[in-house]
Coordinates of C-alpha atoms in Angstrom, one line a residue:
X173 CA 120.2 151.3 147.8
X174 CA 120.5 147.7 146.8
X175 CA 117.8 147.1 144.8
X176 CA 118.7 150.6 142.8
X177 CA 122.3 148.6 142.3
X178 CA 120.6 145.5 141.4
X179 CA 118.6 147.2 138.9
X180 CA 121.2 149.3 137.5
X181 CA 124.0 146.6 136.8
X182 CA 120.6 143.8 135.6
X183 CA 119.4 147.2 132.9
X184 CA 123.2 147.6 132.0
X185 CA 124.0 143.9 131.5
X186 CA 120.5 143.0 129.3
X187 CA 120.9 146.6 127.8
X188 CA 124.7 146.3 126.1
X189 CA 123.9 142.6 125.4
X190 CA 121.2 143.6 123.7
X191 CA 122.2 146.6 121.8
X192 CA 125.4 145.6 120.4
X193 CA 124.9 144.4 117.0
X194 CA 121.5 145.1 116.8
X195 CA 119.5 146.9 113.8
X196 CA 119.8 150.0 115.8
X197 CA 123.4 149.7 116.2
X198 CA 124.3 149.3 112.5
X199 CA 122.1 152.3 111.5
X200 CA 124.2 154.5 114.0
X201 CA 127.3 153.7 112.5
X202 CA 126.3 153.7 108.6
X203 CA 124.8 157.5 109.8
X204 CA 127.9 158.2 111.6
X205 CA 129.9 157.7 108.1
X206 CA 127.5 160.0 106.4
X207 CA 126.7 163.0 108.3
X208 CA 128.1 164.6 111.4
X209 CA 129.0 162.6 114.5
X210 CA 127.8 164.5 116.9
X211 CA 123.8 164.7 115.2
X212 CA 124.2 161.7 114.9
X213 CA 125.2 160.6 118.1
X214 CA 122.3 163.4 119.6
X215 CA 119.5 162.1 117.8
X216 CA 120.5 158.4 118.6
X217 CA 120.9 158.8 122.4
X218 CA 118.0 160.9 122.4
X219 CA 115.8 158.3 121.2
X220 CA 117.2 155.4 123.1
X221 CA 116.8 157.8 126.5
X222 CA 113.1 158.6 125.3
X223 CA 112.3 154.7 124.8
X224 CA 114.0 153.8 128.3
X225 CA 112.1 156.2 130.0
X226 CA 108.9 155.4 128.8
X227 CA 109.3 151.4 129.0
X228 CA 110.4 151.7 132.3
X229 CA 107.8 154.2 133.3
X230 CA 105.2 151.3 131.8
X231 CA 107.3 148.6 133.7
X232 CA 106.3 151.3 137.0
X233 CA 103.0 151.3 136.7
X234 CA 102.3 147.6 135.6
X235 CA 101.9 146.4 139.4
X236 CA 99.9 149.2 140.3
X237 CA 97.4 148.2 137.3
X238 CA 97.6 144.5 138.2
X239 CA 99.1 142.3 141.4
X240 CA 103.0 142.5 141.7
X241 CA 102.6 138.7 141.8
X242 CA 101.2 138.5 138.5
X243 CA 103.7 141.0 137.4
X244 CA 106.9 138.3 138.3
X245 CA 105.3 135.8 137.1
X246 CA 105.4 137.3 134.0
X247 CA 108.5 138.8 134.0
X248 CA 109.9 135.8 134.6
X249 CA 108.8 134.2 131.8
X250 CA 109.5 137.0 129.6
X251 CA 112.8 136.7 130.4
X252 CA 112.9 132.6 129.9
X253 CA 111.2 133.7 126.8
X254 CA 113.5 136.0 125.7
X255 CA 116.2 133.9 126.8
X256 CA 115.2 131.2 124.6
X257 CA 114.8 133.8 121.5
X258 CA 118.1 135.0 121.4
X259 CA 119.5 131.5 121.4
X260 CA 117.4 130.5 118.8
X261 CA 118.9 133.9 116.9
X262 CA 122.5 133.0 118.2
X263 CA 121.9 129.6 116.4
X264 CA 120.4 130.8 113.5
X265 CA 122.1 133.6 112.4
X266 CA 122.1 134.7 109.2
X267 CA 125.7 136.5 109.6
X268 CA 127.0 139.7 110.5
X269 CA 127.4 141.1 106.7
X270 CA 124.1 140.2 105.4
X271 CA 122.6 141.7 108.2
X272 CA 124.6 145.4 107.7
X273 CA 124.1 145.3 104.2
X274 CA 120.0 144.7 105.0
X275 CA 120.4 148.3 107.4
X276 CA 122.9 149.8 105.0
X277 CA 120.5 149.1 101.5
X278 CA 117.6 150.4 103.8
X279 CA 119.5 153.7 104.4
X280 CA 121.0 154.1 101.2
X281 CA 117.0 153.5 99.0
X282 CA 116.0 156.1 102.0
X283 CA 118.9 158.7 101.0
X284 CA 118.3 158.2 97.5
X285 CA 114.7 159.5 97.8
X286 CA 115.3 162.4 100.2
X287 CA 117.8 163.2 98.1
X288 CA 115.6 163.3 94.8
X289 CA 113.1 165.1 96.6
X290 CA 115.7 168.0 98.0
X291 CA 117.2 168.5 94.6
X292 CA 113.4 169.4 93.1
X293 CA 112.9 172.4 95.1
X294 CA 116.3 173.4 96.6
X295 CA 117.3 176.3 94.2
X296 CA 113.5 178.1 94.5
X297 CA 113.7 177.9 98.2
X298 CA 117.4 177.8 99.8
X299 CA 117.1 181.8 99.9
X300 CA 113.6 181.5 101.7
X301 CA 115.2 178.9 104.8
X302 CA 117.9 181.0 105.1
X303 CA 116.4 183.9 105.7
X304 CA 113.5 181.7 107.9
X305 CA 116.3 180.0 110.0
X306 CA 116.2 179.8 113.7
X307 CA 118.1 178.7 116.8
X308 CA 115.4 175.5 117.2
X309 CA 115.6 174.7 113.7
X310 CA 119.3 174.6 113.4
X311 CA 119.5 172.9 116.8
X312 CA 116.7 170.2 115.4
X313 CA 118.4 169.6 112.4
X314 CA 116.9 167.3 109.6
X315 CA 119.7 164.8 110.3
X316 CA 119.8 164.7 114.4
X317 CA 115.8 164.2 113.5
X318 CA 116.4 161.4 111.1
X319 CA 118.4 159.3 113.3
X320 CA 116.2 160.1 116.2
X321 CA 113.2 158.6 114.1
X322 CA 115.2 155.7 112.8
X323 CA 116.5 154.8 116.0
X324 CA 113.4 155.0 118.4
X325 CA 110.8 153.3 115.6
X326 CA 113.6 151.0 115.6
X327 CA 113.7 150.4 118.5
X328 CA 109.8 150.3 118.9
X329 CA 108.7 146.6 120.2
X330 CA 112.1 145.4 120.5
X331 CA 112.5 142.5 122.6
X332 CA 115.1 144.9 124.7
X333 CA 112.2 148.2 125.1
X334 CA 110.2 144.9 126.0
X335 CA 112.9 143.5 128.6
X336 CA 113.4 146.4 130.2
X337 CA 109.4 146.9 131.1
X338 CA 109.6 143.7 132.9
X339 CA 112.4 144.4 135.0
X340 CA 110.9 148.1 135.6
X341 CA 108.3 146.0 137.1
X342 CA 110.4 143.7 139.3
X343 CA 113.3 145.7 140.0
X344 CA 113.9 149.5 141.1
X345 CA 112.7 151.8 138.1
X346 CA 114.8 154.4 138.8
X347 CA 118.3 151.9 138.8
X348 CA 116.8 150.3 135.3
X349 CA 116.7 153.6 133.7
X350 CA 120.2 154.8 134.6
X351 CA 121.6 151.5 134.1
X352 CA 119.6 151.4 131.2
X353 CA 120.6 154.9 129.7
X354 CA 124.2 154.5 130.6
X355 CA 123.9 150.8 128.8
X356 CA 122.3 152.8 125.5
X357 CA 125.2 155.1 125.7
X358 CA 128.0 152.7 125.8
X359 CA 126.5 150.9 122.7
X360 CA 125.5 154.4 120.5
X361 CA 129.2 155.6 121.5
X362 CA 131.0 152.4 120.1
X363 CA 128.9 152.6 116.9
X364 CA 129.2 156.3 115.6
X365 CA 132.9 156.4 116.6
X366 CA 133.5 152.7 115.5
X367 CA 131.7 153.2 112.4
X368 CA 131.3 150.2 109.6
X369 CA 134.7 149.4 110.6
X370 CA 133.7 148.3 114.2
X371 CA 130.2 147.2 112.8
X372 CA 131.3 144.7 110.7
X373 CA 133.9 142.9 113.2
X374 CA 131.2 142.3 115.7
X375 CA 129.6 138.3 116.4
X376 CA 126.3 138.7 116.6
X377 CA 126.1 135.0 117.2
X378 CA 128.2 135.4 120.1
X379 CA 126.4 138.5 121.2
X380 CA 122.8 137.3 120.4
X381 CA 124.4 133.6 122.9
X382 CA 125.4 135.6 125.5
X383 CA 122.3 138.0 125.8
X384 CA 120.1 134.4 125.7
X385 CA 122.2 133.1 128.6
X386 CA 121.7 136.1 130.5
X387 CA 118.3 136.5 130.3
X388 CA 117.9 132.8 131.1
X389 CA 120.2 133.9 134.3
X390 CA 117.7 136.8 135.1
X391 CA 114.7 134.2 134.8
X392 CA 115.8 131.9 137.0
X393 CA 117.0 134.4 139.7
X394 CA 113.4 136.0 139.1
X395 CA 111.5 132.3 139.6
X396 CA 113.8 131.7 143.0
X397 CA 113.0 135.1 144.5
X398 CA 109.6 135.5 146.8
X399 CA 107.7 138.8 145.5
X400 CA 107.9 141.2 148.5

């Protein structure tokens, strides 16, 4: 029961750190201003629930496929590594605003062209869908889809999808994935409710500081514990 604890609040700590102000976080909320919350909010949290799974699946099987020794070893120094990254980011950020308005001209040069593309062939065929419509195509609507894909490609090779195999692989799997999902909920929540409003008035250098200090807390704890 402890180590599901320990891996819960570790996957909830690294997870919000991590999450707030990120790419992934922005997009939410500039999606959330254009099309309905709650598709918005679906196809987000599905995506970041997909990705946890997976990693921490990967993170599961990693001492199977080699030592656990090896494992935290190298989880350890992924998480010095990281530690040191998001420092570096803390201390060179490039700003809050130029880093929305990079997500936000991405989405809008997207938009624009499914837009075009819509427009072309909407009057020959709006007649035909209608009459073609189903329960799991209203359900997986074009816009839950899109911010699923954004999201989880996103979120693909993140140094947090990353993070969270290592500790799948040094602390209890299934406390990481709550911890993490409940983490990735939190986040997605703040952003699509927030909006740009809440978007904008985040520090990411105080975000991106704190997430480097705890990872460097998580590596050091990691190097001073014997692998069981």
């Amino acid at each position: 029961m402890t180590s599901v604890v320990q891996g819960f609040t570790k996957s909830l700590a690294m997870t919000v750190l991590s999450e707030i102000g990120d790419k992934t976080f922005f997009a939410a909320a500039i999606l959330a201003m254009r099309h309905p919350r709650r598709l918005v909010l679906s196809g987000c949290l599905a995506a970041l629930i997909v990705m946890t799974i997976l990693s921490a699946a990967v993170g599961w099987a990693a001492p199977n496929l080699i030592s656990r020794a090896w494992t935290h070893h190298i989880t350890t120094i992924l998480f010095f590594g990281f530690g040191l990254w998001s420092l570096w980011d803390g201390f060179n950020d490039k700003g809050e605003a130029e880093e929305l308005a990079e997500v936000e001209a991405k989405l809008d040069a997207d938009w624009k062209a499914n837009t075009g593309t819509a427009k072309a062939g909407s009057k020959d065929s709006d007649e035909f869908k209608k009459q073609r419509r189903t329960f799991l195509s209203q359900f997986f609507s074009p816009i839950l889809l899109k911010a699923f894909s954004i999201t989880f490609f996103g979120e693909w090779g993140d140094k947090s999808q990353i993070a969270t195999i290592g500790l799948a692989a040094d602390e209890n799997p299934f406390g990481v994935v709550i911890g993490g999902i409940v983490g990735q909920a939190l986040c997605t929540t703040a952003a699509v409710i927030g909006g740009k409003s809440l978007a904008s008035q985040i520090s990411e250098k105080i975000v991106a500081l704190s997430g480097g200090v705890l990872f460097i807390v998580f590596g050091i704890q990691s190097f001073l514990s014997t692998v069981e």
